[in-house]
Amino acid sequence: MIKIAPSLLAANFSNLQADMEMINRSEADWLHLDVMDGVFVPNISFGFPVLKHVAKLCQKPLDVHLMIVNPEKFIPEVKSLGAYMMNVHYEACPHLHRVVQQIKETGMKAGVTLNPATPVALLADIIRDVDMVLLMSVNPGFGGQKFIPHTLEKVWELKRLIEHTGSSALIQVDGGVNHETAPLLVEAGADVLVTGSYVFKSAHPEETIHSLKQL
Ligand code: DX5
Ligand code: ZN
């Protein structure tokens, strides 16, 4: 069954408690947390002081997506949130193998994220070591952008790479996920869908999450 990870970036920051209660009641599998540094991506989101409060309120596993340079510096902070999954960008890690091992040594799951222009084939030598690959279906930095259709081919290709190598990595997709793109992603082989504005800006977010779970 498809996993749904609503993205906090689209939540109502003037009443996070209400949105966290909605997430806790909902069928969401994880909560996706987008950390931006204004360097790796052209935007700044929120940092650890906010995440600590969210971690206290949220009963779902935390899926942390670090859009920052030198993400390895923050492995202890992410671990201390009680995070389930830590995603680092391929493009931000010249020593990716080491970073993946360091994340896994803490007991967290390790995810590797690819920007839209980064080929899936570059993962050939790390795919057996990772718990998840996050394919960006928009250029990271902002919510509410349009889905890049080529992502569907990347999901197919990643699925083939996972099968051929015997990897157990999950395939996650992030950006522009909605009622039109989600069924195509499930059909292509995605395991986890991140969804920000489609859930939080909908009139009935819990029902929107429920309908995504039916795909
Ligand atoms: C983009 C973030 C996404 C974003 C998705 O940089 O990584 O997680 O919140 O937002 P939507 O679903 O609105 O495209
Ligand atoms: Zn994200």
mmCIF file of C-alpha atoms and ligand atoms in Angstrom:
data_model
loop_
_atom_site.group_PDB
_atom_site.id
_atom_site.type_symbol
_atom_site.label_atom_id
_atom_site.label_comp_id
_atom_site.label_asym_id
_atom_site.label_seq_id
_atom_site.Cartn_x
_atom_site.Cartn_y
_atom_site.Cartn_z
ATOM 1 C CA MET A 1 0.000 0.000 0.000
ATOM 2 C CA ILE A 2 1.248 3.486 -0.878
ATOM 3 C CA LYS A 3 2.696 5.481 2.008
ATOM 4 C CA ILE A 4 1.732 9.163 2.330
ATOM 5 C CA ALA A 5 4.049 11.717 3.932
ATOM 6 C CA PRO A 6 2.415 15.170 4.209
ATOM 7 C CA SER A 7 4.969 17.992 4.150
ATOM 8 C CA LEU A 8 4.979 20.419 7.073
ATOM 9 C CA LEU A 9 6.130 23.203 4.727
ATOM 10 C CA ALA A 10 2.509 23.753 3.654
ATOM 11 C CA ALA A 11 1.048 23.647 7.182
ATOM 12 C CA ASN A 12 -0.454 26.622 9.011
ATOM 13 C CA PHE A 13 2.467 27.957 11.062
ATOM 14 C CA SER A 14 0.206 30.177 13.152
ATOM 15 C CA ASN A 15 -1.494 27.042 14.483
ATOM 16 C CA LEU A 16 0.834 24.100 14.098
ATOM 17 C CA GLN A 17 -0.815 22.268 16.976
ATOM 18 C CA ALA A 18 -4.107 21.990 15.090
ATOM 19 C CA ASP A 19 -2.360 20.715 11.958
ATOM 20 C CA MET A 20 -0.363 18.177 13.982
ATOM 21 C CA GLU A 21 -3.559 16.916 15.603
ATOM 22 C CA MET A 22 -5.025 16.504 12.102
ATOM 23 C CA ILE A 23 -1.928 14.555 11.006
ATOM 24 C CA ASN A 24 -2.103 12.347 14.112
ATOM 25 C CA ARG A 25 -5.780 11.521 13.445
ATOM 26 C CA SER A 26 -5.208 10.962 9.731
ATOM 27 C CA GLU A 27 -4.008 7.934 7.789
ATOM 28 C CA ALA A 28 -0.704 9.695 7.009
ATOM 29 C CA ASP A 29 2.204 7.269 7.356
ATOM 30 C CA TRP A 30 4.990 9.780 8.042
ATOM 31 C CA LEU A 31 5.423 13.535 8.479
ATOM 32 C CA HIS A 32 7.876 15.041 5.962
ATOM 33 C CA LEU A 33 10.056 17.914 7.252
ATOM 34 C CA ASP A 34 11.796 20.186 4.728
ATOM 35 C CA VAL A 35 14.886 21.932 6.093
ATOM 36 C CA MET A 36 16.379 24.603 3.775
ATOM 37 C CA ASP A 37 19.537 26.636 4.335
ATOM 38 C CA GLY A 38 19.393 29.393 1.695
ATOM 39 C CA VAL A 39 22.657 28.015 0.245
ATOM 40 C CA PHE A 40 21.922 24.603 -1.234
ATOM 41 C CA VAL A 41 18.470 25.908 -2.216
ATOM 42 C CA PRO A 42 17.334 29.518 -2.747
ATOM 43 C CA ASN A 43 15.044 29.580 0.286
ATOM 44 C CA ILE A 44 15.136 29.155 4.085
ATOM 45 C CA SER A 45 12.412 27.182 5.851
ATOM 46 C CA PHE A 46 12.697 26.235 9.538
ATOM 47 C CA GLY A 47 15.358 24.823 11.797
ATOM 48 C CA PHE A 48 15.788 22.625 14.848
ATOM 49 C CA PRO A 49 14.001 24.847 17.438
ATOM 50 C CA VAL A 50 10.786 24.517 15.402
ATOM 51 C CA LEU A 51 11.379 20.848 14.637
ATOM 52 C CA LYS A 52 11.771 20.029 18.340
ATOM 53 C CA HIS A 53 8.270 21.343 19.032
ATOM 54 C CA VAL A 54 6.848 19.532 16.013
ATOM 55 C CA ALA A 55 8.513 16.299 17.150
ATOM 56 C CA LYS A 56 6.757 16.611 20.518
ATOM 57 C CA LEU A 57 3.352 17.128 18.896
ATOM 58 C CA CYS A 58 3.602 14.574 16.096
ATOM 59 C CA GLN A 59 2.919 10.882 16.698
ATOM 60 C CA LYS A 60 3.901 9.780 13.166
ATOM 61 C CA PRO A 61 7.444 8.802 12.150
ATOM 62 C CA LEU A 62 9.473 11.858 11.116
ATOM 63 C CA ASP A 63 10.959 11.910 7.596
ATOM 64 C CA VAL A 64 13.556 14.705 7.534
ATOM 65 C CA HIS A 65 14.568 16.111 4.123
ATOM 66 C CA LEU A 66 17.708 18.219 4.461
ATOM 67 C CA MET A 67 18.146 20.671 1.567
ATOM 68 C CA ILE A 68 21.387 21.957 3.037
ATOM 69 C CA VAL A 69 25.123 21.825 2.399
ATOM 70 C CA ASN A 70 27.181 19.575 4.698
ATOM 71 C CA PRO A 71 24.152 17.665 6.035
ATOM 72 C CA GLU A 72 26.493 15.265 7.895
ATOM 73 C CA LYS A 73 27.109 18.035 10.451
ATOM 74 C CA PHE A 74 23.538 17.682 11.665
ATOM 75 C CA ILE A 75 23.218 13.895 12.020
ATOM 76 C CA PRO A 76 23.203 14.131 15.871
ATOM 77 C CA GLU A 77 20.539 16.891 15.860
ATOM 78 C CA VAL A 78 18.294 14.937 13.502
ATOM 79 C CA LYS A 79 18.772 11.814 15.610
ATOM 80 C CA SER A 80 17.899 13.731 18.787
ATOM 81 C CA LEU A 81 14.536 14.690 17.236
ATOM 82 C CA GLY A 82 13.757 10.978 17.239
ATOM 83 C CA ALA A 83 13.607 11.009 13.427
ATOM 84 C CA TYR A 84 12.850 7.782 11.560
ATOM 85 C CA MET A 85 14.400 8.762 8.212
ATOM 86 C CA MET A 86 17.152 11.242 7.322
ATOM 87 C CA ASN A 87 17.339 12.268 3.656
ATOM 88 C CA VAL A 88 20.464 13.952 2.309
ATOM 89 C CA HIS A 89 20.971 15.253 -1.214
ATOM 90 C CA TYR A 90 23.314 13.372 -3.542
ATOM 91 C CA GLU A 91 24.436 16.790 -4.847
ATOM 92 C CA ALA A 92 25.410 17.960 -1.333
ATOM 93 C CA CYS A 93 27.542 14.930 -0.381
ATOM 94 C CA PRO A 94 30.905 14.318 -2.092
ATOM 95 C CA HIS A 95 31.450 11.483 0.437
ATOM 96 C CA LEU A 96 27.979 10.012 0.224
ATOM 97 C CA HIS A 97 28.957 6.477 1.246
ATOM 98 C CA ARG A 98 30.418 7.754 4.514
ATOM 99 C CA VAL A 99 27.382 9.936 5.249
ATOM 100 C CA VAL A 100 24.978 7.043 4.619
ATOM 101 C CA GLN A 101 26.942 4.792 6.975
ATOM 102 C CA GLN A 102 27.039 7.532 9.650
ATOM 103 C CA ILE A 103 23.259 7.977 9.459
ATOM 104 C CA LYS A 104 22.653 4.230 9.731
ATOM 105 C CA GLU A 105 25.043 3.890 12.684
ATOM 106 C CA THR A 106 22.688 6.109 14.708
ATOM 107 C CA GLY A 107 19.807 3.701 14.060
ATOM 108 C CA MET A 108 18.018 6.047 11.642
ATOM 109 C CA LYS A 109 17.076 5.002 8.109
ATOM 110 C CA ALA A 110 19.165 6.656 5.385
ATOM 111 C CA GLY A 111 17.593 8.284 2.342
ATOM 112 C CA VAL A 112 19.386 9.796 -0.656
ATOM 113 C CA THR A 113 17.665 12.537 -2.635
ATOM 114 C CA LEU A 114 18.165 13.364 -6.323
ATOM 115 C CA ASN A 115 17.417 16.735 -7.893
ATOM 116 C CA PRO A 116 15.425 16.640 -11.155
ATOM 117 C CA ALA A 117 18.570 16.887 -13.341
ATOM 118 C CA THR A 118 20.571 14.232 -11.449
ATOM 119 C CA PRO A 119 20.445 10.850 -13.203
ATOM 120 C CA VAL A 120 19.252 7.711 -11.382
ATOM 121 C CA ALA A 121 22.231 5.795 -12.851
ATOM 122 C CA LEU A 122 24.562 7.685 -10.491
ATOM 123 C CA LEU A 123 23.137 5.613 -7.624
ATOM 124 C CA ALA A 124 24.455 2.284 -8.956
ATOM 125 C CA ASP A 125 27.236 2.025 -6.358
ATOM 126 C CA ILE A 126 25.191 3.136 -3.330
ATOM 127 C CA ILE A 127 21.723 1.701 -3.979
ATOM 128 C CA ARG A 128 22.289 -1.445 -1.858
ATOM 129 C CA ASP A 129 23.272 0.709 1.148
ATOM 130 C CA VAL A 130 20.305 3.069 1.235
ATOM 131 C CA ASP A 131 16.871 2.573 2.767
ATOM 132 C CA MET A 132 15.155 5.027 0.445
ATOM 133 C CA VAL A 133 15.720 7.147 -2.656
ATOM 134 C CA LEU A 134 13.820 10.434 -2.812
ATOM 135 C CA LEU A 135 13.270 11.641 -6.375
ATOM 136 C CA MET A 136 12.565 15.366 -6.522
ATOM 137 C CA SER A 137 9.753 16.023 -8.999
ATOM 138 C CA VAL A 138 10.266 19.805 -8.688
ATOM 139 C CA ASN A 139 13.412 21.838 -8.141
ATOM 140 C CA PRO A 140 13.761 21.907 -4.354
ATOM 141 C CA GLY A 141 13.221 25.103 -2.391
ATOM 142 C CA PHE A 142 9.528 25.869 -2.633
ATOM 143 C CA GLY A 143 6.174 24.196 -2.165
ATOM 144 C CA GLY A 144 3.333 24.498 -4.656
ATOM 145 C CA GLN A 145 5.357 23.981 -7.849
ATOM 146 C CA LYS A 146 4.369 22.060 -10.963
ATOM 147 C CA PHE A 147 5.279 18.373 -11.249
ATOM 148 C CA ILE A 148 8.062 17.605 -13.764
ATOM 149 C CA PRO A 149 6.651 14.727 -15.898
ATOM 150 C CA HIS A 150 10.078 13.194 -16.644
ATOM 151 C CA THR A 151 10.072 12.035 -12.984
ATOM 152 C CA LEU A 152 7.806 9.160 -14.041
ATOM 153 C CA GLU A 153 10.581 7.746 -16.255
ATOM 154 C CA LYS A 154 13.022 8.135 -13.362
ATOM 155 C CA VAL A 155 10.712 6.121 -11.097
ATOM 156 C CA TRP A 156 10.622 3.293 -13.684
ATOM 157 C CA GLU A 157 14.391 3.399 -14.047
ATOM 158 C CA LEU A 158 14.977 3.427 -10.286
ATOM 159 C CA LYS A 159 12.593 0.507 -9.861
ATOM 160 C CA ARG A 160 14.632 -1.476 -12.409
ATOM 161 C CA LEU A 161 17.907 -0.569 -10.662
ATOM 162 C CA ILE A 162 16.486 -1.672 -7.289
ATOM 163 C CA GLU A 163 15.250 -4.973 -8.718
ATOM 164 C CA HIS A 164 18.496 -5.740 -10.580
ATOM 165 C CA THR A 165 20.677 -5.049 -7.556
ATOM 166 C CA GLY A 166 18.465 -6.732 -4.952
ATOM 167 C CA SER A 167 18.273 -3.454 -3.028
ATOM 168 C CA SER A 168 15.432 -2.998 -0.555
ATOM 169 C CA ALA A 169 15.292 0.795 -1.034
ATOM 170 C CA LEU A 170 11.911 2.475 -1.069
ATOM 171 C CA ILE A 171 11.106 4.988 -3.829
ATOM 172 C CA GLN A 172 9.802 8.339 -2.578
ATOM 173 C CA VAL A 173 8.655 11.241 -4.771
ATOM 174 C CA ASP A 174 8.402 14.877 -3.620
ATOM 175 C CA GLY A 175 6.897 17.903 -5.358
ATOM 176 C CA GLY A 176 3.665 18.621 -7.198
ATOM 177 C CA VAL A 177 1.936 15.451 -5.971
ATOM 178 C CA ASN A 178 -1.843 15.756 -6.392
ATOM 179 C CA HIS A 179 -4.870 13.781 -7.607
ATOM 180 C CA GLU A 180 -3.548 13.839 -11.189
ATOM 181 C CA THR A 181 0.103 12.942 -10.602
ATOM 182 C CA ALA A 182 -0.271 10.553 -7.633
ATOM 183 C CA PRO A 183 -1.969 7.704 -9.587
ATOM 184 C CA LEU A 184 0.723 7.918 -12.297
ATOM 185 C CA LEU A 185 3.456 7.711 -9.641
ATOM 186 C CA VAL A 186 1.857 4.707 -7.952
ATOM 187 C CA GLU A 187 1.553 2.983 -11.327
ATOM 188 C CA ALA A 188 5.221 3.730 -12.083
ATOM 189 C CA GLY A 189 6.293 2.073 -8.815
ATOM 190 C CA ALA A 190 6.562 4.788 -6.154
ATOM 191 C CA ASP A 191 6.309 3.556 -2.539
ATOM 192 C CA VAL A 192 6.042 6.891 -0.667
ATOM 193 C CA LEU A 193 4.450 10.156 -1.828
ATOM 194 C CA VAL A 194 5.269 13.493 -0.202
ATOM 195 C CA THR A 195 2.475 15.996 -0.505
ATOM 196 C CA GLY A 196 2.412 19.558 0.798
ATOM 197 C CA SER A 197 -0.060 22.014 -0.639
ATOM 198 C CA TYR A 198 -2.432 19.375 -2.052
ATOM 199 C CA VAL A 199 -3.159 18.118 1.487
ATOM 200 C CA PHE A 200 -2.815 21.205 3.673
ATOM 201 C CA LYS A 201 -4.613 23.624 1.347
ATOM 202 C CA SER A 202 -7.484 21.237 0.688
ATOM 203 C CA ALA A 203 -10.871 21.818 2.333
ATOM 204 C CA HIS A 204 -10.736 18.443 4.120
ATOM 205 C CA PRO A 205 -7.099 17.398 4.593
ATOM 206 C CA GLU A 206 -7.880 14.126 6.382
ATOM 207 C CA GLU A 207 -10.153 13.031 3.556
ATOM 208 C CA THR A 208 -7.535 14.069 1.003
ATOM 209 C CA ILE A 209 -4.988 11.852 2.771
ATOM 210 C CA HIS A 210 -7.567 9.037 2.880
ATOM 211 C CA SER A 211 -8.195 9.326 -0.862
ATOM 212 C CA LEU A 212 -4.442 9.173 -1.596
ATOM 213 C CA LYS A 213 -4.180 6.015 0.536
ATOM 214 C CA GLN A 214 -6.753 4.332 -1.750
ATOM 215 C CA LEU A 215 -4.461 4.561 -4.818
HETATM 216 C C1 DX5 B 1 10.231 21.258 -1.972
HETATM 217 C C2 DX5 B 1 9.989 20.368 -0.773
HETATM 218 C C3 DX5 B 1 8.691 19.645 -0.825
HETATM 219 C C4 DX5 B 1 7.470 20.529 -0.807
HETATM 220 C C5 DX5 B 1 6.398 19.838 -1.592
HETATM 221 O O1 DX5 B 1 11.499 21.810 -1.889
HETATM 222 O O2 DX5 B 1 11.013 19.392 -0.691
HETATM 223 O O3 DX5 B 1 8.612 18.654 0.206
HETATM 224 O O4 DX5 B 1 7.016 20.798 0.481
HETATM 225 O O5 DX5 B 1 5.344 20.721 -1.724
HETATM 226 P P1 DX5 B 1 4.149 20.495 -2.770
HETATM 227 O O6 DX5 B 1 3.530 19.160 -2.460
HETATM 228 O O7 DX5 B 1 3.258 21.658 -2.490
HETATM 229 O O8 DX5 B 1 4.768 20.511 -4.145
HETATM 230 ZN ZN ZN B 2 10.776 17.597 0.726
#
